[in-house]
Amino acid sequence: MQGIARLAEGIPDEVQRLAGWAWGLLPFDAGSRLHWTGLAAFFLLGAGAWVMARRQGHAEGKTGLADFLIPRHIYFSQSSLVDVKVYFANRLLAPVTIAAGQGLTIAIAATVAGLAAPLIHSDAGMPPSLSTIIAMTILVTIASDFAVYWTHRLHHEHPILWPFHKVHHSAEHLTPLTVFRKHPVYDMISAIIRGACVGPLLGLIFAGFGVVNFYTILGVSLVPVFFNMVGANFRHSHIWIDFGPAADRIFISPAQHQIHHSCAPEHHDRNYGEIFALWDWMFGTLYIPEGRETLVFGVADASGVREAQVHTSLASAYMVPFAEAAEAMRARGASGGVMAE
C-alpha cells in the first residue's frame, strides 16, 4: 500500500484529476444497475432461468449458458452499439442533470422545512427509531416511483415530449445498458419532476426530525441496491422473468417492462411503472401477462405498425428528437393547439 501511495505521489495532479474523471464515467457506484452487485444478480438469476428453460424445453434453454445470457446477435447489434455510445455521452452530461435535479429537490425541501417546522412538533434533537426510518424510506421510495410513472407517461402521451423518450424505445434489442439509452432532455425533465415530488416529502421529514440518514449499503440508499440485486437488469433483457398474476399487481416484473417495449397493439402504452404496479392499476395502464409472450421491440403506433429506425448513431439519437419535437410544435400550432396522440 505504501508503494502505491508513493507511486501516486509521483503522478502530476492534472493526470490524477483526468484519471479520476475517466473513472467517474464507469458504472462503479452501488446505485448503478451495472455495479458488480447488479451484474452478479443478473448472472446468478440468469443461470437459474437457463436451468428452468432447459427443464421446460424452451428453445433458448438448448443453448449454452453463455449464449443464453449474452447472445452475440443481441449484444453486438447496431442497436446495442448505440446503447453504449449514448451511455458514455450521457455520463459526460450527468453532472448537469444531477445538479439540476438535486438542486431543485434541496431547494423545495428547505422551503417546505422552513414553513412546516413552526407548525409541527419537532424531534430534530433525537435520532428517529428504526421503524420510523424504515417508514420514511418507504415513503420516499413511493414518492420517487410516482414521479417516475408520470414522467414516463407524460413523455408517451405528449407529442412534443415523445421524441425525447422515443430514443429509449427505438432500441430493437434490450440489454442492461438499454436503461441508460435516454435523451438528456428526458433525464433533465425526469430529475425536475422527481424533485417536485420528493422535495416536499423530504422537507416535512427534515422539519420533524432534522436531516435523516436513510439506511444505505455501500454508501447508497438501500432501495436501489435491493432493486438491482433482485433482478432489475432483466427489465432490459431478452430473458423472460414474470412474478405471476398476483405479484404483478403489486410490483412491475421484468416481463411487464419488456411488454412495455413491445410493438404489439395490446401492449401499447402499458406498464409505465418502475417498481410498483400500483400506479398503472390506479390509472388504467396495467397489463398482466397470462403466460409467456413472444415480443418484438422497437417503436410502433397504436395499431402495431412499426416505424423505421432513425437512431442509428449517437448524433441522430441526440439531434433527431429536437427536429421531431419542432415538427410536433408546428403541427400543434397549425391545428390550433389540439393534437391527437
Coordinates of C-alpha atoms in Angstrom, one line a residue:
M1 CA 0.0 0.0 0.0
Q2 CA 2.9 2.4 0.8
G3 CA 4.4 1.6 -2.6
I4 CA 1.2 2.5 -4.3
A5 CA 0.9 5.7 -2.3
R6 CA 4.5 6.7 -3.3
L7 CA 3.7 5.9 -6.9
A8 CA 0.6 8.1 -6.8
E9 CA 2.6 11.0 -5.3
G10 CA 4.8 11.0 -8.4
I11 CA 1.9 11.4 -10.8
P12 CA 1.1 15.0 -11.7
D13 CA -2.1 16.4 -10.3
E14 CA -3.5 17.0 -13.8
V15 CA -3.1 13.3 -14.7
Q16 CA -4.7 12.2 -11.4
R17 CA -7.7 14.5 -12.0
L18 CA -8.0 13.2 -15.6
A19 CA -7.9 9.6 -14.3
G20 CA -10.5 10.4 -11.6
W21 CA -12.7 11.9 -14.3
A22 CA -12.4 8.9 -16.6
W23 CA -13.0 6.5 -13.6
G24 CA -16.2 8.5 -12.9
L25 CA -17.5 7.6 -16.4
L26 CA -17.6 3.9 -15.4
P27 CA -20.6 2.4 -13.5
F28 CA -18.9 1.6 -10.2
D29 CA -21.3 3.3 -7.8
A30 CA -23.5 0.9 -5.9
G31 CA -26.7 2.5 -7.1
S32 CA -26.0 1.7 -10.7
R33 CA -27.5 -1.4 -12.3
L34 CA -24.1 -2.1 -13.8
H35 CA -22.4 -2.2 -10.3
W36 CA -21.0 -5.6 -9.6
T37 CA -23.9 -6.4 -7.2
G38 CA -26.4 -5.9 -10.0
L39 CA -24.4 -7.8 -12.6
A40 CA -23.8 -10.7 -10.2
A41 CA -27.5 -10.9 -9.6
F42 CA -28.1 -10.9 -13.4
F43 CA -25.7 -13.8 -14.0
L44 CA -26.8 -15.8 -10.9
L45 CA -30.5 -15.4 -11.5
G46 CA -30.0 -15.7 -15.2
A47 CA -28.3 -19.1 -14.7
G48 CA -31.4 -20.2 -12.7
A49 CA -33.6 -19.0 -15.6
W50 CA -31.4 -21.0 -18.0
V51 CA -31.8 -24.2 -15.9
M52 CA -35.6 -23.7 -15.9
A53 CA -35.7 -23.1 -19.7
R54 CA -33.8 -26.3 -20.2
R55 CA -36.2 -28.3 -18.0
Q56 CA -39.3 -26.8 -19.7
G57 CA -37.9 -27.5 -23.1
H58 CA -37.7 -23.9 -24.4
A59 CA -35.6 -23.3 -27.4
E60 CA -33.2 -20.8 -25.7
G61 CA -32.6 -23.4 -23.0
K62 CA -30.9 -25.7 -25.5
T63 CA -28.0 -23.2 -26.0
G64 CA -25.0 -23.0 -23.7
L65 CA -25.2 -20.7 -20.6
A66 CA -23.1 -18.0 -22.1
D67 CA -25.2 -17.9 -25.3
F68 CA -28.3 -17.8 -23.2
L69 CA -27.2 -14.9 -21.1
I70 CA -25.2 -12.8 -23.6
P71 CA -26.3 -13.8 -27.2
R72 CA -24.0 -12.3 -29.8
H73 CA -26.7 -11.3 -32.2
I74 CA -28.2 -9.0 -29.4
Y75 CA -25.1 -7.7 -27.6
F76 CA -23.1 -6.9 -30.8
S77 CA -26.1 -5.5 -32.8
Q78 CA -26.2 -1.9 -34.2
S79 CA -28.9 -1.1 -31.6
S80 CA -26.7 -2.2 -28.7
L81 CA -23.8 -0.2 -30.1
V82 CA -25.9 2.9 -29.9
D83 CA -26.8 2.0 -26.3
V84 CA -23.0 2.1 -25.5
K85 CA -22.5 5.4 -27.2
V86 CA -25.4 7.1 -25.5
Y87 CA -24.4 5.7 -22.2
F88 CA -20.9 7.3 -22.2
A89 CA -22.2 10.5 -23.8
N90 CA -24.8 10.9 -21.0
R91 CA -22.2 10.2 -18.3
L92 CA -20.4 13.3 -19.5
L93 CA -23.6 15.3 -19.1
A94 CA -24.6 13.7 -15.8
P95 CA -23.2 16.4 -13.5
V96 CA -25.6 18.9 -15.1
T97 CA -28.6 16.7 -14.9
I98 CA -27.8 15.6 -11.3
A99 CA -27.2 19.2 -10.2
A100 CA -30.5 20.4 -11.6
G101 CA -32.5 17.6 -10.0
Q102 CA -30.8 17.6 -6.7
G103 CA -30.7 21.4 -6.6
L104 CA -34.4 21.6 -7.1
T105 CA -35.0 18.8 -4.5
I106 CA -32.9 20.6 -1.9
A107 CA -34.5 24.0 -2.6
I108 CA -38.0 22.6 -2.3
A109 CA -37.1 20.5 0.8
A110 CA -35.5 23.5 2.5
T111 CA -38.5 25.8 1.7
V112 CA -41.1 23.2 3.0
A113 CA -39.0 22.5 6.1
G114 CA -38.8 26.2 6.9
L115 CA -42.6 26.7 6.5
A116 CA -43.5 23.5 8.3
A117 CA -41.1 23.5 11.2
P118 CA -43.0 26.1 13.3
L119 CA -46.3 24.2 12.8
I120 CA -45.3 20.6 13.8
H121 CA -43.7 19.1 16.8
S122 CA -40.1 18.6 16.1
D123 CA -37.9 15.7 17.3
A124 CA -34.9 17.1 15.5
G125 CA -32.7 16.7 18.5
M126 CA -33.4 12.9 18.8
P127 CA -32.5 10.2 16.3
P128 CA -35.5 8.6 14.7
S129 CA -36.3 5.0 15.6
L130 CA -35.7 2.0 13.3
S131 CA -39.3 1.7 12.4
T132 CA -39.5 5.5 11.7
I133 CA -36.5 5.3 9.3
I134 CA -38.0 2.3 7.5
A135 CA -41.3 4.1 7.1
M136 CA -39.6 7.3 5.8
T137 CA -37.5 5.2 3.3
I138 CA -40.7 3.5 2.0
L139 CA -42.5 6.9 1.7
V140 CA -39.6 8.5 -0.2
T141 CA -39.4 5.4 -2.5
I142 CA -43.2 5.6 -3.2
A143 CA -42.9 9.4 -4.0
S144 CA -40.0 8.8 -6.3
D145 CA -41.7 5.9 -8.1
F146 CA -44.8 8.1 -8.5
A147 CA -42.6 10.7 -10.2
V148 CA -41.2 8.0 -12.5
Y149 CA -44.6 6.9 -13.5
W150 CA -45.9 10.4 -14.5
T151 CA -42.6 11.4 -16.2
H152 CA -42.8 8.2 -18.2
R153 CA -46.5 8.6 -19.1
L154 CA -46.2 12.3 -20.0
H155 CA -43.4 11.5 -22.5
H156 CA -45.6 8.9 -24.1
E157 CA -48.7 11.0 -24.3
H158 CA -47.4 14.4 -25.1
P159 CA -46.4 14.7 -28.8
I160 CA -43.7 17.3 -28.1
L161 CA -42.1 15.2 -25.3
W162 CA -42.4 11.8 -27.0
P163 CA -39.4 12.3 -29.5
F164 CA -37.0 12.6 -26.5
H165 CA -38.3 9.3 -25.0
K166 CA -38.5 7.6 -28.3
V167 CA -34.7 7.3 -28.2
H168 CA -35.2 4.7 -25.5
H169 CA -38.0 2.9 -27.2
S170 CA -36.1 2.7 -30.6
A171 CA -33.9 0.0 -29.1
E172 CA -34.5 -3.1 -31.1
H173 CA -32.7 -5.3 -28.6
L174 CA -32.8 -4.9 -24.9
T175 CA -29.6 -5.3 -22.7
P176 CA -28.8 -3.9 -19.3
L177 CA -27.2 -0.9 -21.0
T178 CA -30.5 0.0 -22.7
V179 CA -31.8 1.5 -19.4
F180 CA -29.3 4.3 -20.0
R181 CA -30.4 4.9 -23.6
K182 CA -32.1 8.1 -22.7
H183 CA -32.0 11.6 -24.2
P184 CA -30.5 14.2 -21.9
V185 CA -33.7 16.2 -22.2
Y186 CA -35.7 13.3 -20.8
D187 CA -33.2 12.9 -18.0
M188 CA -33.5 16.6 -17.2
I189 CA -37.3 16.6 -17.1
S190 CA -37.3 13.4 -15.1
A191 CA -34.9 15.0 -12.5
I192 CA -37.1 18.1 -12.2
I193 CA -40.4 16.1 -11.8
R194 CA -38.7 13.8 -9.2
G195 CA -37.5 16.9 -7.3
A196 CA -41.0 18.3 -7.3
C197 CA -42.5 15.1 -5.9
V198 CA -39.8 14.1 -3.4
G199 CA -38.7 17.5 -2.3
P200 CA -41.9 18.4 -0.3
L201 CA -41.8 15.0 1.5
L202 CA -38.2 15.4 2.4
G203 CA -39.0 18.9 3.7
L204 CA -41.6 17.5 6.1
I205 CA -39.2 14.8 7.3
F206 CA -36.5 17.4 7.9
A207 CA -38.9 19.7 9.7
G208 CA -39.9 16.9 12.0
F209 CA -36.6 15.0 12.5
G210 CA -33.8 17.1 11.1
V211 CA -31.5 15.7 8.5
V212 CA -32.1 12.0 8.4
N213 CA -29.6 9.4 7.3
F214 CA -31.6 6.8 5.5
Y215 CA -30.3 3.2 5.5
T216 CA -27.6 2.6 3.0
I217 CA -25.5 -0.1 1.5
L218 CA -22.1 0.8 0.2
G219 CA -23.0 4.4 0.6
V220 CA -26.1 4.2 -1.5
S221 CA -29.8 4.1 -0.4
L222 CA -30.9 0.6 0.4
V223 CA -33.8 0.6 -2.1
P224 CA -31.9 0.9 -5.4
V225 CA -29.3 -1.6 -4.2
F226 CA -32.0 -4.1 -3.3
F227 CA -33.9 -3.4 -6.5
N228 CA -30.7 -4.1 -8.5
M229 CA -30.0 -7.3 -6.6
V230 CA -33.4 -8.8 -7.2
G231 CA -33.0 -8.6 -10.9
A232 CA -33.6 -5.1 -12.2
N233 CA -31.3 -5.8 -15.1
F234 CA -33.7 -8.3 -16.5
R235 CA -36.2 -5.5 -17.2
H236 CA -34.0 -4.6 -20.2
S237 CA -33.0 -8.1 -21.5
H238 CA -34.3 -10.9 -23.7
I239 CA -34.8 -13.2 -20.6
W240 CA -38.5 -13.6 -19.6
I241 CA -39.0 -13.4 -15.8
D242 CA -42.5 -12.8 -14.6
F243 CA -43.7 -12.7 -11.0
G244 CA -47.1 -14.2 -11.6
P245 CA -50.6 -12.6 -11.7
A246 CA -50.8 -11.8 -8.0
A247 CA -47.4 -10.2 -7.6
D248 CA -47.7 -8.5 -11.0
R249 CA -50.5 -6.4 -9.4
I250 CA -48.1 -5.1 -6.8
F251 CA -44.7 -4.9 -8.5
I252 CA -43.7 -4.4 -12.1
S253 CA -41.9 -7.6 -13.2
P254 CA -39.1 -7.7 -15.8
A255 CA -41.5 -9.3 -18.2
Q256 CA -44.0 -6.5 -17.7
H257 CA -41.4 -3.9 -18.6
Q258 CA -40.4 -5.9 -21.6
I259 CA -44.0 -5.8 -22.6
H260 CA -43.9 -2.0 -22.3
H261 CA -41.2 -2.1 -25.0
S262 CA -43.3 -4.4 -27.2
C263 CA -44.6 -3.3 -30.7
A264 CA -47.8 -5.3 -30.2
P265 CA -51.0 -3.2 -30.2
E266 CA -52.3 -4.8 -26.9
H267 CA -49.1 -3.7 -25.2
H268 CA -49.2 -0.1 -26.5
D269 CA -48.7 2.5 -23.6
R270 CA -48.9 -0.1 -20.8
N271 CA -46.9 -0.7 -17.7
Y272 CA -45.3 2.7 -17.1
G273 CA -44.2 1.9 -13.5
E274 CA -40.7 1.2 -12.4
I275 CA -41.0 -0.6 -9.1
F276 CA -44.7 -0.6 -8.2
A277 CA -47.6 -1.7 -10.4
L278 CA -50.0 0.4 -8.1
W279 CA -49.9 3.5 -10.4
D280 CA -50.6 1.5 -13.5
W281 CA -53.5 -0.2 -11.8
M282 CA -54.9 3.1 -10.4
F283 CA -54.7 4.9 -13.7
G284 CA -55.8 2.1 -16.0
T285 CA -52.4 1.3 -17.8
L286 CA -51.6 -2.1 -16.2
Y287 CA -51.1 -5.1 -18.4
I288 CA -50.6 -8.5 -16.7
P289 CA -49.5 -11.4 -19.0
E290 CA -51.3 -14.7 -18.7
G291 CA -48.2 -16.6 -19.7
R292 CA -45.0 -16.3 -21.7
E293 CA -45.4 -14.0 -24.7
T294 CA -43.2 -13.5 -27.8
L295 CA -42.2 -9.9 -28.1
V296 CA -40.7 -7.7 -30.8
F297 CA -39.1 -4.5 -29.6
G298 CA -38.9 -1.1 -31.2
V299 CA -41.2 1.9 -32.0
A300 CA -44.7 1.2 -33.3
D301 CA -48.0 3.1 -33.3
A302 CA -51.2 2.0 -31.5
S303 CA -52.1 -0.3 -34.4
G304 CA -48.7 -2.1 -34.1
V305 CA -47.3 -0.6 -37.3
R306 CA -43.5 -0.3 -36.8
E307 CA -41.6 2.9 -37.6
A308 CA -38.3 3.0 -39.4
Q309 CA -35.2 3.2 -37.2
V310 CA -34.0 6.8 -37.1
H311 CA -31.5 6.5 -34.2
T312 CA -28.6 4.7 -35.9
S313 CA -25.8 6.8 -34.3
L314 CA -25.1 9.0 -31.3
A315 CA -25.6 12.1 -33.4
S316 CA -29.0 11.0 -34.7
A317 CA -30.1 9.8 -31.2
Y318 CA -29.2 13.3 -29.8
M319 CA -30.3 15.6 -32.7
V320 CA -33.3 13.9 -34.4
P321 CA -35.6 14.3 -31.3
F322 CA -35.2 18.1 -31.5
A323 CA -36.3 18.1 -35.1
E324 CA -39.2 15.8 -34.4
A325 CA -40.3 17.9 -31.4
A326 CA -40.1 21.1 -33.5
E327 CA -42.3 19.4 -36.1
A328 CA -44.8 18.4 -33.4
M329 CA -44.9 22.0 -32.2
R330 CA -45.5 23.3 -35.7
A331 CA -48.3 20.7 -36.2
R332 CA -49.8 21.7 -32.9
G333 CA -49.8 25.4 -33.9
A334 CA -51.3 24.6 -37.2
S335 CA -54.1 22.6 -35.6
G336 CA -54.9 25.4 -33.1
G337 CA -53.2 23.7 -30.1
V338 CA -55.1 20.4 -30.3
M339 CA -53.3 17.3 -31.3
A340 CA -54.1 13.6 -31.3
E341 CA -51.7 11.3 -29.6

